[in-house]
């Protein structure tokens, strides 16, 4: 290259927008982040604002470029990833409220929103053949149940909606003005049959959603394909030029998976940790896994099928749990005094507890289905539980419950891995990215619980890098998406599993599985009464 050229990745997570500037070798030279709001009007309802997210995304890009100290003309391409949340837009490009109380800015139903349980059940009752490509049944977190809920409960606003976008596709549309959809989101969250290039009209007809096809972009782009150039308005807001190429959109977890395993995919499971967890593995042939989403054609890598496991609450579960302890105020105060995170203090409390008790959680067990079980139970109504409570209080009590919760999330990941292996996947490597990688105690537990060595990435914000990889492929910097991933994404350190813990975790894992059965039995008993 005659001059250094750069690629931007924009990652919209559940609570923040991150923008990273990378060179062609994957070195990050600039980074910025902005918070975004969540609105929870009542249980199971979670909404966001597309205008707020767009504003924060543009601001993050502008700041990241400034921090990189590069000229706007040096930026060649931009990629967007986002949570698989549903955006409703009218013919004038304005958001359509999805709120029961018609809050005008609430035009996004978040992925974690579980309002559409009845609609999910109705779609699954069709037993349509398309469901074979989503683990056997749609999830309440996917888009068709949410759209059906809107059509049934808010029909006027459904009719007013010109476009339903997955959030990443909405950002591509705002940036370029191009009315396109990315194959990643359509395939994974909309029941689009990418291997056949169609939706199941029988499925849509069975639930009265055939008209939704007029509300979805007609042009479907593959991963790494060029969507267009940014508009003059976008260029001004982001501090860029209109020469910047924008790639097709991708789901945030899939961007992380692309960066983790895209260059060397065979036998590698990518675990993307955050508010929730996603477990991504590709194969040359379709492998149905009961309760695990997919197989999806070319949803993360060209010419590969994808299976996607998940846990609806991971980081969110840990954060919620520690706030329940009586020692939470003391923990906050200590972290503030030392100017560090609460998790740094908690890890010290846990280490002290472990010095006095080799296995502090041997009598305390957590089932982490507090927000349902995405995989492999595929039960959004599943419940969490704690076995082994005592009257213990203070730092030890919180550290013990914290450690048991970290382990519970890791047992959920082990359950997904077992389901994938039983279905025929060969898993030889485990690659981890996301929030958990910033917590060495949690990484240790992932390794020990699964019995797998954990491969970390060199860059600490892998999802943002994955979005930038898409941009680099879309503008022609690399001949293919796998080549871009191999050149820009690099491995970091490895955390080895401790074999001396195996018997302990095997026993606790059996308890973990039994807890679900116990709760299901309790549910059946109570249904007989009420």
XYZ file of C-alpha atoms in Angstrom:
530
model
C 0.000 0.000 0.000
C 1.264 3.469 -0.819
C -0.082 4.724 2.499
C -1.472 3.145 5.619
C -5.138 2.290 5.237
C -7.585 1.404 7.978
C -10.832 -0.436 8.630
C -13.483 0.360 11.230
C -15.604 -2.112 13.143
C -18.732 -0.909 14.948
C -20.144 -3.280 17.549
C -23.566 -2.572 19.075
C -24.016 -4.703 22.159
C -26.841 -4.773 24.663
C -25.625 -1.818 26.720
C -22.996 0.010 24.669
C -21.643 0.857 21.224
C -17.953 0.283 20.522
C -15.965 1.470 17.526
C -12.454 0.252 16.723
C -9.999 1.332 14.030
C -7.686 -1.429 12.750
C -4.923 -1.691 10.189
C -4.643 -4.511 7.636
C -2.678 -6.639 10.120
C -5.435 -6.368 12.720
C -3.604 -3.933 14.981
C -6.039 -1.676 16.806
C -5.028 1.976 16.612
C -8.147 3.720 17.914
C -11.143 2.831 20.059
C -14.174 4.551 21.578
C -17.319 3.491 23.372
C -20.720 4.994 24.148
C -23.472 3.745 26.506
C -26.951 3.004 25.173
C -30.224 2.751 27.077
C -32.530 -0.159 27.764
C -36.176 0.399 28.648
C -38.017 -2.248 30.682
C -41.680 -1.204 31.022
C -42.608 -4.530 32.618
C -41.420 -8.097 32.999
C -40.208 -9.727 29.750
C -40.389 -6.421 27.823
C -37.074 -4.790 26.805
C -36.980 -1.927 24.295
C -34.423 0.464 22.816
C -34.213 3.540 20.593
C -32.769 3.281 17.075
C -32.104 7.026 16.913
C -30.102 6.903 20.144
C -28.080 3.924 18.920
C -27.379 5.594 15.562
C -26.283 8.813 17.244
C -23.987 6.938 19.647
C -22.548 4.813 16.828
C -21.637 7.885 14.793
C -20.104 9.558 17.828
C -18.045 6.491 18.680
C -16.684 6.246 15.124
C -15.715 9.917 15.060
C -13.924 9.657 18.407
C -12.162 6.403 17.489
C -10.772 7.948 14.290
C -9.607 10.989 16.228
C -7.937 8.797 18.838
C -6.208 6.844 16.067
C -4.614 10.064 14.836
C -5.244 9.226 11.183
C -6.752 11.168 8.316
C -10.335 10.531 7.286
C -9.137 9.685 3.789
C -7.141 6.745 5.174
C -10.286 4.855 6.222
C -11.259 2.414 3.480
C -14.163 0.451 4.915
C -16.557 -0.008 7.799
C -18.454 -3.016 9.135
C -21.417 -3.094 11.529
C -22.393 -5.836 13.922
C -25.237 -5.688 16.434
C -27.454 -7.709 18.713
C -30.252 -9.499 16.869
C -32.880 -6.943 17.926
C -35.896 -5.946 15.819
C -36.225 -2.382 14.449
C -39.488 -1.016 12.994
C -39.316 1.891 10.498
C -42.042 3.751 8.561
C -41.939 4.944 4.927
C -40.326 8.247 5.931
C -37.540 6.443 7.750
C -38.853 7.227 11.219
C -39.051 4.646 13.966
C -42.420 3.028 14.684
C -43.073 2.535 18.387
C -43.157 -1.076 19.615
C -44.207 0.060 23.080
C -47.596 -0.824 24.551
C -47.820 2.782 25.718
C -46.666 4.151 22.337
C -43.407 5.670 23.616
C -42.181 7.236 20.355
C -38.469 6.493 20.833
C -39.047 2.849 21.708
C -38.849 1.397 18.193
C -36.659 -1.645 18.943
C -37.690 -4.922 20.563
C -34.443 -6.211 22.050
C -33.222 -9.755 21.507
C -33.700 -10.522 25.223
C -37.373 -9.457 25.145
C -39.612 -12.471 25.852
C -43.043 -10.927 25.235
C -43.906 -13.207 22.291
C -44.158 -16.562 24.079
C -47.636 -17.377 22.739
C -46.598 -16.472 19.205
C -43.477 -18.607 19.510
C -45.595 -21.594 20.534
C -47.978 -21.038 17.611
C -45.130 -20.939 15.096
C -43.596 -24.096 16.544
C -46.971 -25.854 16.449
C -46.893 -25.676 12.636
C -44.065 -28.264 12.617
C -42.996 -26.697 9.347
C -39.958 -28.235 7.674
C -38.114 -24.909 8.009
C -37.909 -25.490 11.760
C -35.395 -28.273 11.109
C -32.892 -25.489 10.361
C -33.292 -23.766 13.696
C -32.686 -26.643 16.093
C -36.268 -27.901 15.827
C -38.136 -24.813 17.021
C -37.995 -21.028 16.912
C -36.931 -19.139 20.007
C -38.911 -16.364 21.665
C -35.769 -14.279 21.095
C -36.089 -14.524 17.293
C -37.835 -12.087 14.981
C -40.906 -13.860 13.561
C -42.545 -14.336 17.003
C -41.966 -10.650 17.773
C -43.358 -9.525 14.426
C -46.404 -11.749 14.899
C -46.884 -10.235 18.370
C -46.851 -6.747 16.850
C -49.330 -7.727 14.157
C -51.715 -9.232 16.729
C -51.332 -6.713 19.574
C -50.481 -3.446 17.786
C -52.025 -3.904 14.301
C -52.073 -0.213 13.368
C -48.357 0.106 13.984
C -47.687 -3.133 12.160
C -49.478 -1.730 9.115
C -47.535 1.543 9.425
C -44.204 -0.279 9.393
C -42.455 -0.046 6.030
C -39.389 -2.068 7.021
C -38.532 -4.504 9.754
C -34.742 -4.570 10.092
C -32.427 -6.618 12.200
C -30.394 -4.014 14.075
C -27.147 -4.532 12.122
C -29.053 -4.208 8.827
C -30.718 -1.043 10.113
C -27.274 0.469 10.728
C -26.158 -0.471 7.214
C -29.310 1.176 5.837
C -28.743 4.343 7.865
C -25.109 4.491 6.780
C -25.616 3.860 3.061
C -29.291 4.417 2.228
C -29.268 0.924 0.683
C -32.401 -1.149 1.325
C -30.604 -4.467 1.884
C -30.520 -7.262 4.432
C -27.584 -9.375 5.505
C -27.907 -13.102 5.059
C -26.481 -13.694 8.538
C -29.386 -12.191 10.478
C -32.107 -13.343 8.076
C -30.878 -16.925 8.249
C -30.259 -17.084 11.993
C -33.180 -15.045 13.343
C -35.863 -14.853 10.625
C -36.141 -18.502 9.453
C -34.726 -17.604 6.033
C -33.532 -20.772 4.280
C -30.236 -19.477 2.909
C -29.305 -22.792 1.293
C -32.459 -22.478 -0.826
C -32.612 -18.681 -1.056
C -36.180 -18.409 0.252
C -38.561 -18.164 3.175
C -41.035 -20.961 3.865
C -44.296 -19.559 2.522
C -46.151 -22.466 4.137
C -44.836 -21.434 7.543
C -45.697 -17.765 7.035
C -49.145 -18.631 5.682
C -49.899 -20.921 8.619
C -49.511 -18.053 11.095
C -50.847 -15.236 8.899
C -47.521 -13.552 8.140
C -47.260 -13.820 4.356
C -47.459 -10.021 4.075
C -44.274 -9.644 6.120
C -42.292 -10.438 2.979
C -43.245 -6.976 1.684
C -41.779 -5.432 4.838
C -38.322 -7.015 4.528
C -35.583 -5.825 2.126
C -35.701 -7.795 -1.106
C -31.927 -7.775 -1.660
C -30.047 -10.271 0.519
C -26.279 -9.857 0.808
C -23.733 -12.497 1.740
C -21.193 -11.956 4.488
C -18.306 -9.794 3.385
C -20.266 -8.418 0.435
C -20.236 -4.689 -0.258
C -23.500 -2.966 0.678
C -22.465 0.448 -0.673
C -20.616 3.618 0.324
C -21.532 5.837 3.233
C -23.729 8.803 2.417
C -22.571 12.402 2.676
C -24.663 12.842 5.822
C -23.111 9.762 7.447
C -19.630 10.878 6.419
C -20.147 14.255 8.071
C -21.502 12.751 11.283
C -18.698 10.185 11.519
C -15.841 12.415 10.374
C -15.163 10.263 7.286
C -15.271 10.594 3.508
C -17.876 9.187 1.134
C -15.242 6.806 -0.272
C -15.740 4.501 2.726
C -17.195 1.106 1.777
C -19.784 -0.483 4.100
C -20.025 -4.260 4.409
C -23.189 -6.287 4.850
C -24.291 -6.468 8.470
C -23.652 -9.304 10.895
C -24.935 -10.349 14.338
C -22.529 -9.380 17.131
C -21.785 -12.918 18.306
C -21.152 -14.025 14.740
C -18.651 -11.212 14.268
C -16.817 -12.538 17.316
C -16.955 -16.079 15.959
C -15.627 -14.905 12.600
C -12.614 -13.304 14.243
C -11.982 -16.240 16.600
C -12.150 -19.128 14.128
C -12.598 -17.655 10.647
C -9.017 -18.248 9.586
C -8.864 -21.820 10.949
C -12.437 -23.035 11.475
C -12.271 -26.818 11.499
C -13.054 -28.321 14.912
C -12.987 -25.003 16.743
C -15.816 -23.861 18.998
C -16.047 -20.104 19.463
C -17.608 -18.982 22.744
C -18.654 -15.333 22.706
C -19.397 -14.168 26.225
C -21.344 -11.084 27.164
C -24.763 -10.334 28.599
C -25.613 -13.731 27.128
C -23.364 -16.481 25.762
C -23.172 -17.783 22.194
C -21.402 -20.971 21.092
C -20.514 -21.079 17.384
C -19.184 -24.033 15.405
C -19.062 -24.607 11.654
C -19.050 -27.798 9.596
C -18.811 -28.716 5.938
C -22.037 -30.747 6.124
C -25.251 -29.769 7.940
C -25.437 -31.286 11.439
C -28.795 -30.856 13.184
C -28.409 -30.545 16.962
C -31.654 -30.753 18.974
C -32.186 -27.533 20.913
C -29.241 -25.793 19.241
C -29.932 -23.255 16.498
C -29.053 -24.165 12.937
C -27.688 -25.673 10.842
C -27.453 -22.333 9.032
C -25.845 -22.051 5.604
C -23.095 -19.413 5.299
C -24.251 -17.530 8.394
C -20.717 -16.980 9.715
C -18.340 -18.210 7.008
C -18.769 -18.760 3.245
C -19.257 -22.415 2.258
C -19.729 -23.591 5.868
C -22.792 -24.576 7.895
C -23.153 -23.027 11.349
C -24.623 -24.323 14.595
C -25.240 -21.763 17.326
C -25.809 -22.673 20.941
C -26.516 -20.086 23.583
C -27.319 -19.102 27.141
C -29.830 -16.295 27.570
C -28.122 -14.960 30.700
C -24.378 -15.110 31.359
C -22.794 -11.799 32.324
C -26.271 -10.535 33.168
C -26.740 -13.432 35.578
C -23.440 -12.832 37.361
C -24.114 -9.112 37.707
C -27.642 -9.711 39.017
C -26.411 -12.327 41.481
C -23.747 -10.252 43.187
C -26.197 -7.382 43.662
C -28.397 -9.644 45.792
C -25.789 -10.259 48.492
C -25.819 -8.389 51.790
C -22.126 -7.582 51.159
C -22.880 -5.754 47.894
C -22.641 -2.239 49.433
C -19.331 -3.139 51.101
C -18.050 -4.547 47.828
C -18.970 -1.358 45.971
C -17.323 0.781 48.617
C -14.100 -1.232 48.550
C -13.921 -1.120 44.747
C -14.495 2.656 44.786
C -11.825 3.168 47.449
C -9.278 1.198 45.431
C -10.473 2.569 42.062
C -10.900 -0.892 40.568
C -13.797 -3.067 39.409
C -16.018 -4.935 41.843
C -14.900 -8.141 40.139
C -11.247 -7.510 41.004
C -12.225 -7.266 44.667
C -14.559 -10.253 44.437
C -11.813 -12.370 42.907
C -9.577 -11.523 45.877
C -12.367 -12.442 48.296
C -12.818 -15.718 46.420
C -9.079 -16.477 46.434
C -9.009 -15.922 50.196
C -12.002 -18.230 50.621
C -10.337 -20.912 48.479
C -7.175 -20.757 50.605
C -9.293 -21.710 53.605
C -11.642 -24.102 51.747
C -10.260 -25.977 48.710
C -13.700 -26.382 47.069
C -15.978 -23.646 48.512
C -18.953 -24.561 46.309
C -19.089 -28.288 47.049
C -22.393 -27.775 48.929
C -23.711 -24.758 46.995
C -25.166 -25.319 43.534
C -26.670 -22.849 41.043
C -28.849 -23.533 38.007
C -28.468 -20.462 35.818
C -31.753 -20.541 33.873
C -32.983 -17.280 35.417
C -33.929 -15.961 31.938
C -34.896 -19.310 30.469
C -32.727 -21.905 28.745
C -31.840 -21.113 25.134
C -29.775 -24.263 24.478
C -29.995 -27.171 24.526
C -33.261 -27.295 26.541
C -34.889 -24.694 24.258
C -37.177 -23.696 27.128
C -37.711 -19.939 27.543
C -39.846 -20.602 30.625
C -37.102 -22.493 32.461
C -36.211 -21.154 35.902
C -33.020 -20.722 37.875
C -32.389 -22.237 41.281
C -29.936 -22.360 44.187
C -29.405 -25.493 46.278
C -27.533 -25.476 49.591
C -28.408 -22.129 51.176
C -27.338 -21.363 54.748
C -27.505 -18.306 57.007
C -23.948 -17.325 56.041
C -23.487 -13.584 55.481
C -20.762 -11.153 54.464
C -17.837 -11.375 52.077
C -17.517 -15.161 52.268
C -21.192 -15.678 51.445
C -21.028 -13.385 48.423
C -17.739 -14.860 47.193
C -19.145 -18.391 47.502
C -22.326 -17.560 45.579
C -20.336 -15.607 42.985
C -18.040 -18.585 42.357
C -20.993 -20.986 42.163
C -22.637 -18.699 39.591
C -19.503 -18.513 37.431
C -19.449 -22.295 37.527
C -23.155 -22.513 36.660
C -22.632 -20.523 33.465
C -19.677 -22.772 32.605
C -21.820 -25.886 33.210
C -24.354 -24.458 30.769
C -21.594 -24.141 28.185
C -20.522 -27.730 28.900
C -24.125 -28.843 28.324
C -24.131 -27.172 24.902
C -20.780 -28.772 24.048
C -22.094 -32.208 25.039
C -25.162 -31.757 22.823
C -23.004 -30.728 19.868
C -20.655 -33.666 20.318
C -23.516 -36.134 20.675
C -24.947 -34.872 17.374
C -21.652 -35.448 15.553
C -19.545 -32.303 15.898
C -15.846 -32.795 16.565
C -14.643 -30.103 18.966
C -10.893 -29.967 19.401
C -10.364 -26.337 20.434
C -12.279 -23.813 22.543
C -11.769 -20.127 21.726
C -13.211 -17.492 24.060
C -13.848 -13.780 23.655
C -15.999 -11.139 25.305
C -16.503 -9.941 28.841
C -15.497 -13.188 30.547
C -11.966 -12.947 29.165
C -11.390 -9.893 31.376
C -12.036 -12.074 34.427
C -9.243 -14.645 34.948
C -11.248 -16.509 37.582
C -14.110 -17.058 35.149
C -11.737 -18.201 32.375
C -10.222 -20.680 34.843
C -13.675 -22.057 35.622
C -14.566 -22.375 31.919
C -11.414 -24.424 31.384
C -11.833 -26.625 34.457
C -15.572 -27.224 33.995
C -15.362 -28.095 30.290
C -12.028 -29.891 30.537
C -10.830 -27.902 27.527
C -7.870 -25.579 27.262
C -9.156 -22.067 26.498
C -7.585 -20.163 23.607
C -7.822 -16.389 24.014
C -7.522 -13.779 21.282
C -4.744 -11.224 20.992
C -7.187 -8.298 20.782
C -9.405 -7.770 23.798
C -12.355 -6.541 21.713
C -12.689 -9.372 19.217
C -16.278 -8.652 18.178
C -15.366 -5.153 16.999
C -12.403 -6.642 15.131
C -14.740 -9.124 13.432
C -16.850 -6.252 12.098
C -13.696 -4.587 10.758
C -12.699 -7.870 9.084
C -16.000 -7.744 7.179
C -15.190 -4.235 5.978
C -11.704 -5.262 4.861
C -13.161 -8.088 2.780
C -15.972 -5.937 1.356
C -13.632 -3.268 0.006
C -11.367 -5.819 -1.681
C -8.389 -5.531 0.653
C -8.432 -9.334 0.828
C -9.565 -11.872 -1.741
C -11.977 -13.586 0.661
C -13.492 -13.341 4.115
C -11.426 -16.258 5.518
C -8.251 -14.585 4.204
C -9.225 -11.339 5.915
C -9.884 -13.169 9.194
C -6.583 -15.062 8.995
C -4.622 -11.855 8.342
C -6.307 -9.624 10.933
C -7.319 -11.891 13.846
C -4.578 -13.453 15.969
C -4.412 -15.841 18.898
C -3.320 -14.712 22.318
C -2.612 -16.786 25.406
C -3.974 -20.171 26.466
C -5.498 -21.127 29.834
C -5.071 -24.835 30.523
C -7.662 -27.002 32.249
C -6.608 -28.411 35.620
C -7.187 -32.200 35.514
C -7.150 -32.416 39.315
C -10.549 -30.634 39.347
C -12.196 -33.061 36.954
C -13.904 -35.349 39.481
C -15.260 -32.374 41.441
C -16.762 -30.720 38.368
C -18.103 -33.978 36.962
C -20.050 -34.432 40.188
C -21.324 -30.839 40.278
C -22.298 -31.074 36.603
C -24.505 -34.082 37.408
C -26.142 -32.015 40.161
C -26.590 -29.136 37.685
C -28.440 -31.388 35.229
C -30.578 -32.881 38.002
C -31.637 -29.425 39.215
C -33.430 -28.761 35.937
C -35.350 -32.034 36.228
C -36.253 -31.222 39.836
C -37.687 -27.846 38.849
C -39.649 -29.352 35.975
C -41.169 -31.860 38.395
C -42.130 -29.005 40.725
C -43.754 -27.175 37.816
C -45.821 -30.263 36.980
C -46.902 -30.647 40.603
C -48.109 -27.051 40.787
C -49.976 -27.280 37.483
C -52.081 -29.987 39.073
C -53.188 -27.494 41.727
C -53.646 -24.258 39.765
